N, CA, C and O atoms as a DFTB+ gen file, in Angstrom:
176 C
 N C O
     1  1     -15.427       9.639      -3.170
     2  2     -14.695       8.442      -3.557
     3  2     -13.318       8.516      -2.919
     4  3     -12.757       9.609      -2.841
     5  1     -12.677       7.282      -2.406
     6  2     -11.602       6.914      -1.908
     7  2     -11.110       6.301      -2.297
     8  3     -11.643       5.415      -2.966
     9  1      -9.538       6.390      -2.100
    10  2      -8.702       5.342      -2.569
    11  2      -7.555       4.938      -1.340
    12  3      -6.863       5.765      -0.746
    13  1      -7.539       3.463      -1.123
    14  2      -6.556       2.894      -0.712
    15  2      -5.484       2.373      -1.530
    16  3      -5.710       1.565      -2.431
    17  1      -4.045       2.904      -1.187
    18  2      -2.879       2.901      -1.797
    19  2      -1.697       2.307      -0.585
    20  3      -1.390       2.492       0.592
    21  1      -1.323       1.524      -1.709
    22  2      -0.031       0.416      -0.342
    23  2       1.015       1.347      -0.770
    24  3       1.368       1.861      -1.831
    25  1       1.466       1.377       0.757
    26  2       2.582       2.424       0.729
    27  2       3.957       1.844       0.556
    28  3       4.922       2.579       0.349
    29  1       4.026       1.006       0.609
    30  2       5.239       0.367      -0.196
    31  2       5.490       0.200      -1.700
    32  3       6.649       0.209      -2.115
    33  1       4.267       0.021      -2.680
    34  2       4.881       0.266      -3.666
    35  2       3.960       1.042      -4.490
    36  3       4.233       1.005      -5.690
    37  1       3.066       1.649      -4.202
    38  2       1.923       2.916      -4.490
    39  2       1.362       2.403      -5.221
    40  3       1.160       3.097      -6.217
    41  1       0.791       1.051      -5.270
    42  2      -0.682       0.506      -6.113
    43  2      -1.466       0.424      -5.616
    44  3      -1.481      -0.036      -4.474
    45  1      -2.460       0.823      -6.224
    46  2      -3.980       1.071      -5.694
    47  2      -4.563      -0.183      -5.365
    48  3      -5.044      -0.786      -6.324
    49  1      -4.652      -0.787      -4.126
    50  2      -5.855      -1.683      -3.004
    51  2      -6.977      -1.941      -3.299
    52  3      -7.451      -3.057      -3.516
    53  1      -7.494      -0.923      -3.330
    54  2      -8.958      -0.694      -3.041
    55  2      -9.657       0.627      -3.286
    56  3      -9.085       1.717      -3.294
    57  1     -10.913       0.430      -3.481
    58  2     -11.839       2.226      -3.715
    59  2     -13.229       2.176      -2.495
    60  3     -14.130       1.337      -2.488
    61  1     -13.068       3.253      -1.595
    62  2     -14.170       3.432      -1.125
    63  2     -15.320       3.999      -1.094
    64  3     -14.657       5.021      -1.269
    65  1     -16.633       4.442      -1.035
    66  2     -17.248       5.285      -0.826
    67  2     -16.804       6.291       0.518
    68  3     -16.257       5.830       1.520
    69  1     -17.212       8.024       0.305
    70  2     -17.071       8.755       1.137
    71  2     -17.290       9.976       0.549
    72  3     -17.319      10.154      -0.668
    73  1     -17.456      10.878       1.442
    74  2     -17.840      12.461       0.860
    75  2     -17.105      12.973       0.147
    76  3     -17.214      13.515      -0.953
    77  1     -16.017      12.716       1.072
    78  2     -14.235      13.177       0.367
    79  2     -13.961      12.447      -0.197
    80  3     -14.061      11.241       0.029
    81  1     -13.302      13.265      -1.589
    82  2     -11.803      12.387      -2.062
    83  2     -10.624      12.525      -0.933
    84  3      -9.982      13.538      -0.658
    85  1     -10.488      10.768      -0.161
    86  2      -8.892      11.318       0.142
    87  2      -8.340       9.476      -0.616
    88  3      -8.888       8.482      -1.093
    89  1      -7.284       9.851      -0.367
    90  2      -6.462       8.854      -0.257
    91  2      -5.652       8.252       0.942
    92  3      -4.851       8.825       1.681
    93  1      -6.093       6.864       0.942
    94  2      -5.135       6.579       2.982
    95  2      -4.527       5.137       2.102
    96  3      -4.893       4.529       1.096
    97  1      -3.578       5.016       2.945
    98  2      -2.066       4.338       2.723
    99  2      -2.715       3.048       3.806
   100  3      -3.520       3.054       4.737
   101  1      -1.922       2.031       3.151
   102  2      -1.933       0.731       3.887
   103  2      -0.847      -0.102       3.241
   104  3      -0.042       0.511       2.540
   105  1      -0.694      -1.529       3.387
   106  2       0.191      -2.275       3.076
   107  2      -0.512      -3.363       2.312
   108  3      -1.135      -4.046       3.125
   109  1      -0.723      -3.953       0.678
   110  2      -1.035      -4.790       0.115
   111  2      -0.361      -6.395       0.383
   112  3       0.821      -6.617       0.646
   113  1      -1.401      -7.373       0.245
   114  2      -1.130      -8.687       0.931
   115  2      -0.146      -9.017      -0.060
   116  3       0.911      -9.500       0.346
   117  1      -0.368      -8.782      -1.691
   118  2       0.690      -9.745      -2.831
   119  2       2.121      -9.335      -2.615
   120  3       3.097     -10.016      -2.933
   121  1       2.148      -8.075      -2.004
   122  2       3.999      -7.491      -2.290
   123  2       4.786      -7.563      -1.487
   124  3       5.837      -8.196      -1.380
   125  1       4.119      -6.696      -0.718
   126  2       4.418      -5.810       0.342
   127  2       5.371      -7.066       1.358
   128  3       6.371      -6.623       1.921
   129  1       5.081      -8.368       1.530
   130  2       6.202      -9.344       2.300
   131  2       7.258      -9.017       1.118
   132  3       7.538      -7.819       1.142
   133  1       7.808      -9.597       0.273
   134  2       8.555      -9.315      -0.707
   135  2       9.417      -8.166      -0.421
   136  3      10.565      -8.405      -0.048
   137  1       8.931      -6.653      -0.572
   138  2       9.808      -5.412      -0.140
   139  2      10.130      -5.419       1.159
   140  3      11.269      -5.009       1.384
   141  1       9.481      -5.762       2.115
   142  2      10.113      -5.796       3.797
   143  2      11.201      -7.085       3.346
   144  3      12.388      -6.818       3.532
   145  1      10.896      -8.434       2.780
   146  2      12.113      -9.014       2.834
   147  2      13.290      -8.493       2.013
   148  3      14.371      -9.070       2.139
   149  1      13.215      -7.794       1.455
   150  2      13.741      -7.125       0.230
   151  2      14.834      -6.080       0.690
   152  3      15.994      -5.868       0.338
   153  1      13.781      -5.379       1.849
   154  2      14.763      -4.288       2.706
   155  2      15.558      -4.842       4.062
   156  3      16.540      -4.270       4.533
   157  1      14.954      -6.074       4.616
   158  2      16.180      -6.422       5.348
   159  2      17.544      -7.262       4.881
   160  3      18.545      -7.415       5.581
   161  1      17.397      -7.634       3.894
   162  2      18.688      -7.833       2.692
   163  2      19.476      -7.050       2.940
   164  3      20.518      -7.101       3.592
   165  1      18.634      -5.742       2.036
   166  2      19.709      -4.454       2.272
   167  2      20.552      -3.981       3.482
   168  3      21.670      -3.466       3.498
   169  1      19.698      -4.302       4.504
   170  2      20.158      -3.767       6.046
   171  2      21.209      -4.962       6.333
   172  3      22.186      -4.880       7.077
   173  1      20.813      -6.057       5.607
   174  2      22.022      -6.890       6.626
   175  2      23.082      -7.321       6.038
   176  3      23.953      -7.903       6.684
């Protein structure tokens, strides 16, 4: 069993089948615009 986890704000995506447990990182569609707009605020 697998898990996909958005690396922006570490909620769990999705679950896959697989031999291994791992966990792989991606970016979720609901937030993840939000924190990138969120962090160029900060930067600018």
């Amino acid at each position: 069993m697998g898990t996909i986890v958005c690396q922006a704000c570490n909620s769990t995506i999705d679950h896959f089948e697989d031999e291994k447990v791992s966990v792989l990182y991606s970016n979720c569609n609901t937030c993840c615009g939000k924190h990138t707009n969120e962090e160029e605020d900060l930067v600018n």
